[in-house]
Short mmCIF file of C-alpha atoms and ligand atoms in Angstrom, two decimals:
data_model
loop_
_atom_site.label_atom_id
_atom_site.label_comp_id
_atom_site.label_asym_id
_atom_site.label_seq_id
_atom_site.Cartn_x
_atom_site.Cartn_y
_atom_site.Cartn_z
CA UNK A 193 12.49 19.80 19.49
CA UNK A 194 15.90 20.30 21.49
CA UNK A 195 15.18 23.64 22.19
CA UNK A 196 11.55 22.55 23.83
CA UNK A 197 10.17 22.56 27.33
CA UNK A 198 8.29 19.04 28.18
CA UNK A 199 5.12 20.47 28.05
CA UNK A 200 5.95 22.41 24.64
CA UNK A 201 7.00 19.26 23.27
CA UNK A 202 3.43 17.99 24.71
CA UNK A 203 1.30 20.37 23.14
CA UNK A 204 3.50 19.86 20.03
CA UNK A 205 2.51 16.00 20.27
CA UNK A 206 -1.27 17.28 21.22
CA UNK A 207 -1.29 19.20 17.63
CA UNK A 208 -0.01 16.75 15.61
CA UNK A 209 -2.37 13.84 16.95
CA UNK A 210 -5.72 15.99 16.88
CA UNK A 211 -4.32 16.83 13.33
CA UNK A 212 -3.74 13.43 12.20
CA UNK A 213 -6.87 12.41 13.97
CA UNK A 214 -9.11 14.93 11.82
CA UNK A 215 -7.54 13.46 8.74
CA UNK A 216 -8.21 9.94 9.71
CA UNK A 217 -11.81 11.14 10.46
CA UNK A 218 -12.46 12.47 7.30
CA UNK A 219 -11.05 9.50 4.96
CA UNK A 220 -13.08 7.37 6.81
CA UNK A 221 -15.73 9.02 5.79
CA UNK A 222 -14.90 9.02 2.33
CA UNK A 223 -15.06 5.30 2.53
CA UNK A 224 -18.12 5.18 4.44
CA UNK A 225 -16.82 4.40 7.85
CA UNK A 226 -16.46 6.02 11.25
CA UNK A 227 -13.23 7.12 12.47
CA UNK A 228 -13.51 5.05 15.81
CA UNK A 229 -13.26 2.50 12.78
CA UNK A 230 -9.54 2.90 12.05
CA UNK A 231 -6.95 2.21 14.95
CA UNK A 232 -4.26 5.00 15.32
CA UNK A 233 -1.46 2.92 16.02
CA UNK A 234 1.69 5.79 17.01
CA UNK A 235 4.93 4.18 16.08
CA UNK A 236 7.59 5.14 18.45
CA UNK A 237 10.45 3.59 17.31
CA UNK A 238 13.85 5.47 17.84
CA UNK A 239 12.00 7.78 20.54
CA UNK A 240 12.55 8.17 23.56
CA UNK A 241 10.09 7.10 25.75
CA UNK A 242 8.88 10.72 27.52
CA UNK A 243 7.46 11.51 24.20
CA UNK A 244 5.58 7.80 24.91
CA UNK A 245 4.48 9.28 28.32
CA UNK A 246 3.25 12.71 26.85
CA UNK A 247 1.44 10.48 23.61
CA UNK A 248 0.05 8.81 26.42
CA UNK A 249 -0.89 11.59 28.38
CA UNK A 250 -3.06 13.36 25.65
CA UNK A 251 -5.35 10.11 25.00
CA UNK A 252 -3.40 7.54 22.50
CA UNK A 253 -3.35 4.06 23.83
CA UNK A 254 -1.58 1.93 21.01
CA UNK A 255 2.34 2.34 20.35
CA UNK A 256 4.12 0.49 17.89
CA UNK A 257 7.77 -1.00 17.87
CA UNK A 258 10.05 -2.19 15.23
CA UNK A 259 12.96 -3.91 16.88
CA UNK A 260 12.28 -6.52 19.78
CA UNK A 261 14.59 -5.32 22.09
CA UNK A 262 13.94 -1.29 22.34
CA UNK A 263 10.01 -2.45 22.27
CA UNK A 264 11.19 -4.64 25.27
CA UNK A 265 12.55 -2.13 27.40
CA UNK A 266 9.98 0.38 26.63
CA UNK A 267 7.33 -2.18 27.68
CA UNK A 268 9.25 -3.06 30.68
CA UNK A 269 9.35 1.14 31.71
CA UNK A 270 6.30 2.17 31.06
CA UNK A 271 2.80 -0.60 30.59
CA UNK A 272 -0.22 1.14 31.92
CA UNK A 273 -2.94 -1.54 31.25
CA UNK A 274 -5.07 0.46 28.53
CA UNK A 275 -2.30 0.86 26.92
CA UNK A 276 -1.37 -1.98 23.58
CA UNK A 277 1.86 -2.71 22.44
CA UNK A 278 2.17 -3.64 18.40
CA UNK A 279 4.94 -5.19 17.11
CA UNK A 280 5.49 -4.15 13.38
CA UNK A 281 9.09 -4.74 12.50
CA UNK A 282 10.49 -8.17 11.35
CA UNK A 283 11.08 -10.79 13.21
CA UNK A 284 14.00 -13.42 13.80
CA UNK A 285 13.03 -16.72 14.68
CA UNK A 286 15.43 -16.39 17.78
CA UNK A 287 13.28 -13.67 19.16
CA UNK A 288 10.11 -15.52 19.07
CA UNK A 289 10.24 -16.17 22.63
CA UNK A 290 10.62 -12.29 23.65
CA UNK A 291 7.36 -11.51 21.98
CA UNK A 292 5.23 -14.23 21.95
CA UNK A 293 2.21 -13.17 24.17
CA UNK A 294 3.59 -10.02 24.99
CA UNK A 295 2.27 -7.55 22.17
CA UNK A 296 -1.75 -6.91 21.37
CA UNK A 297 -0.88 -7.62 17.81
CA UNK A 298 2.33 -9.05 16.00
CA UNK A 299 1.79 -7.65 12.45
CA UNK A 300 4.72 -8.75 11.05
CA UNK A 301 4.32 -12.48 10.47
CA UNK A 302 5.89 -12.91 7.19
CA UNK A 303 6.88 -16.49 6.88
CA UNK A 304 5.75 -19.76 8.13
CA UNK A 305 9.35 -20.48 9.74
CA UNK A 306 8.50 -17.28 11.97
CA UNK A 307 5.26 -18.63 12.57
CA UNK A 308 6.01 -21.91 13.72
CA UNK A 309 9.02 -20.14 16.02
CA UNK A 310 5.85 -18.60 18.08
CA UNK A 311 4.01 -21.48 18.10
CA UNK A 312 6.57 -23.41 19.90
CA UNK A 313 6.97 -20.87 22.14
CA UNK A 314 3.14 -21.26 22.75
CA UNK A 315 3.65 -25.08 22.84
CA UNK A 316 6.28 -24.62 25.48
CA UNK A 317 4.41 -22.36 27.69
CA UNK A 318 1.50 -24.81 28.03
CA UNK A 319 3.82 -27.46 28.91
CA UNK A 320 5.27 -25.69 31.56
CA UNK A 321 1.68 -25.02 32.91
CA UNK A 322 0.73 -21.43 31.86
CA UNK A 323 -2.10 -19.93 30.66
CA UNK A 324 -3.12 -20.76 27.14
CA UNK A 325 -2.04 -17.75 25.00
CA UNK A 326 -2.96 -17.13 21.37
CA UNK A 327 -1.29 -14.64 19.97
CA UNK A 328 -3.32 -12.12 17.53
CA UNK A 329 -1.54 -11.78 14.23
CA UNK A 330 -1.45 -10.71 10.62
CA UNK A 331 0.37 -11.71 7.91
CA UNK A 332 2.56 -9.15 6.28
CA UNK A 333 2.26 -9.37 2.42
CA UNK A 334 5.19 -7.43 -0.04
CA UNK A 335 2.28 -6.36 -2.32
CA UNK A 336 4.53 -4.45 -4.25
CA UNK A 337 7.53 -6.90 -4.59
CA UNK A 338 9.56 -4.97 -3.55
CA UNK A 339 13.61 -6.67 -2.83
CA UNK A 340 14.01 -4.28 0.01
CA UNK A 341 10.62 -5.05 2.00
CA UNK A 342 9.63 -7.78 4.12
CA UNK A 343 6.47 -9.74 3.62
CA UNK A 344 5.15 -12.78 1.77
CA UNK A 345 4.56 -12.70 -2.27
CA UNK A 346 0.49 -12.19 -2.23
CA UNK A 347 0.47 -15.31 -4.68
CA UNK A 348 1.43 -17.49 -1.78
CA UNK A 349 -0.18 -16.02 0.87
CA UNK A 350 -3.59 -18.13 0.51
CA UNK A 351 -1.10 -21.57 0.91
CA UNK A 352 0.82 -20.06 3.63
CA UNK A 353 -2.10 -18.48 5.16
CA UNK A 354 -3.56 -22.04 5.25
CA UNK A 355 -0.89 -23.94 7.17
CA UNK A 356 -0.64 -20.77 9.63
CA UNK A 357 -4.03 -21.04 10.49
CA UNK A 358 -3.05 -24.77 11.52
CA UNK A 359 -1.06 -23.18 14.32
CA UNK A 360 -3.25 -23.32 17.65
CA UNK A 361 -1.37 -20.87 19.35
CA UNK A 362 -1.67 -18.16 16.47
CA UNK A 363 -4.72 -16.23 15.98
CA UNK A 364 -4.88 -14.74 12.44
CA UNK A 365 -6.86 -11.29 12.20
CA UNK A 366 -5.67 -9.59 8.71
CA UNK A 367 -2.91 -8.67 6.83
CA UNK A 368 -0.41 -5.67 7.22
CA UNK A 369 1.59 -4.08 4.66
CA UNK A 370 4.53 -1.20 3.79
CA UNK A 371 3.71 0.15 0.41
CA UNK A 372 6.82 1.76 -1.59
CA UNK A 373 8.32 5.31 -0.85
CA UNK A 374 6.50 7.85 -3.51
CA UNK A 375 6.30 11.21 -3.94
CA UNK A 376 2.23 11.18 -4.63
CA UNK A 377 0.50 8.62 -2.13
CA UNK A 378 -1.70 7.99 -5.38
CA UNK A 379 0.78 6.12 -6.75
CA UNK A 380 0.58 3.41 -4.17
CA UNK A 381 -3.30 3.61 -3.90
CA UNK A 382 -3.64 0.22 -6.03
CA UNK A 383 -1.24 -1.79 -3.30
CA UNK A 384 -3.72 -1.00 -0.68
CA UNK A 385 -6.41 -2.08 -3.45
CA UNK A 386 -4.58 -5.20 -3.58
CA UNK A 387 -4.32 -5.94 -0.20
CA UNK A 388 -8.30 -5.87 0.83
CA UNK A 389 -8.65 -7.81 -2.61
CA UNK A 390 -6.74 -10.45 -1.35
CA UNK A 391 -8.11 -9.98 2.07
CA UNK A 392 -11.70 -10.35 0.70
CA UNK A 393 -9.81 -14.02 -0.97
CA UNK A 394 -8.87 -14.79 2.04
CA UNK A 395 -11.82 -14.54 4.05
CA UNK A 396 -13.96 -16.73 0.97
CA UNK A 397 -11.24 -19.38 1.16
CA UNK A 398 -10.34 -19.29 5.28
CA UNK A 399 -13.60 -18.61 6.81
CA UNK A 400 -12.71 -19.55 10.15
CA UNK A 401 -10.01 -17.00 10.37
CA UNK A 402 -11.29 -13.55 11.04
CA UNK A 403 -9.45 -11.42 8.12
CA UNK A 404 -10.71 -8.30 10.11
CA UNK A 405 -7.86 -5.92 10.24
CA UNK A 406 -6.47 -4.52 7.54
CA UNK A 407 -2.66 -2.75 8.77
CA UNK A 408 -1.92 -0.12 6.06
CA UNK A 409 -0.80 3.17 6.02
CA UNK A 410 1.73 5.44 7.44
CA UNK A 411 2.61 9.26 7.58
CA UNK A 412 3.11 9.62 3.20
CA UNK A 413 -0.27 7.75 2.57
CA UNK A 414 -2.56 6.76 5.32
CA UNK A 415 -5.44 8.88 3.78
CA UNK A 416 -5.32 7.08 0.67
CA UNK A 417 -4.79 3.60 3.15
CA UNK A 418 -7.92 4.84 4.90
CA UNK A 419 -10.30 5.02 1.87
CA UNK A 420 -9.13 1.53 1.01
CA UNK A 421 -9.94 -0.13 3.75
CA UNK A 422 -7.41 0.24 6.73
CA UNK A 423 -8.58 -0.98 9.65
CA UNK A 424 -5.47 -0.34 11.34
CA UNK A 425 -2.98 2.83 10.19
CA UNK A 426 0.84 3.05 11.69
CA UNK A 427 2.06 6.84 12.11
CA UNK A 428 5.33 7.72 13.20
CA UNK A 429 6.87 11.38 11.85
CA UNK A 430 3.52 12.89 11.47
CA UNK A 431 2.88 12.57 15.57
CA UNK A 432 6.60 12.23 17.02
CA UNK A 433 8.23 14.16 14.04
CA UNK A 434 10.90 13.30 11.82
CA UNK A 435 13.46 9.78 13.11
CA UNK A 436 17.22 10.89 13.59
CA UNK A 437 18.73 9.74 9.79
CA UNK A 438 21.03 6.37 10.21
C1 LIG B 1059 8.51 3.20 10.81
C2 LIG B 1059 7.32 2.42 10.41
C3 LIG B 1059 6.06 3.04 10.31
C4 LIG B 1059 5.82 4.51 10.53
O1 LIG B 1059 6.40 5.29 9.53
P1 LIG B 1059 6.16 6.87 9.41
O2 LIG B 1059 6.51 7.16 8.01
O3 LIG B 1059 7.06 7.51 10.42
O4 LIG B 1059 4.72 7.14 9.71
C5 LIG B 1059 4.98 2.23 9.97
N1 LIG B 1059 5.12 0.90 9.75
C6 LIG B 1059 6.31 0.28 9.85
C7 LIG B 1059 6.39 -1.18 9.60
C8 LIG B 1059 7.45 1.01 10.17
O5 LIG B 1059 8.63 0.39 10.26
#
């Protein structure tokens, strides 16, 4: 893109989100949904935020952030009020109080220690006289067991999912997930399976937790995400193109 113009690098941006809208329209259909179904979530992480702006400009109004503080000054730049902020990357206890209340959805509540680090910042806030806040979140599950991913084991999700619920300041709405790095999406087709299986659990055993979303999918598989039930996909290189490598 170095070589670009702004408004080359728009159109660019333009394509690639009419494209990956078209796909999402059609998988949803293949699952017997509409596409105004599945949330387009365009994760922005490592951009800068002009490409944000443009994203913005051409119609898509939620942006997703993995690290606290880039999400944080992005946020404080540029917050039109249509426009949500997701946080999707993990979360240190110490940071609880930077994003508590501050993002549409946290999807990256993987433990009950992080969960109980936003609830006291909730606590807190209502001590000191503020406006309630409960903040929507889902519970990020390593389907896969994977050593490299974050999330809870899906065996002790329905306990933890239990004693989150407890939390008055926390508003469960689904689960989230990061299925392994294949070559054929097909090949992770049964974690995405697995995750609105134990979704469907949850919502026998937790009734008076809504279990609506259902975060899956990014740029290798959110077609296959999409006939499984995503509520919610999370597309970074297929909109913004590819990260700069570490
Ligand atoms: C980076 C990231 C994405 C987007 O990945 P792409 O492959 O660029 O679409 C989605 N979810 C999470 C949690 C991420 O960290």
């Amino acid at each position: 893109m170095l070589n670009q113009s702004p408004m080359d690098q728009e159109e660019v941006i333009a394509t690639n989100i009419a494209h990956v809208r078209a796909r999402i329209a059609t998988a949803a259909q293949r699952s017997g949904r509409r596409a105004e179904d599945v949330t387009l979530v365009a994760v922005s992480k490592t951009k800068p935020l002009e490409l944000i702006q443009s994203a913005y400009r051409v119609g898509l109004r939620a942006f997703g952030e993995n690290k606290v503080q880039e999400a944080v000054s992005k946020q404080e730049a540029f917050s039109p009020t249509d426009l949500q902020w997701h946080m999707i990357g993990h979360l240190q206890t110490n940071k609880a109080k930077k994003v508590f209340g501050s993002f549409a959805y946290i999807h990256s509540v993987d433990s009950l220690h992080v969960a109980q680090a936003l609830q006291q910042v909730g606590e807190r806030m209502q001590e000191d006289g503020q406006a309630v806040v409960r903040q929507p979140i889902f519970l990020q599950v390593n389907v896969a067991g994977e050593a490299s991913k974050e999330g809870m084991p899906p065996a002790e999700t329905p306990a933890l999912a239990r004693q989150i619920a407890a939390l008055s300041h926390l508003e469960i709405q689904g689960l989230m997930t990061v299925a392994p790095f294949v070559e054929d999406p097909e090949q992770v087709r049964w974690v995405f399976k697995a995750l609105r299986e134990l979704r469907d659990a949850l919502r026998q055993q937790l009734p008076e937790c809504s279990w609506h979303h259902l975060s899956m999918g990014m740029t290798d598989d959110y077609t296959v995400a999409i006939e499984e039930g995503a509520t919610i996909v999370r597309i970074g290189r297929a909109i913004f193109g590819a990260r700069a490598k570490k």
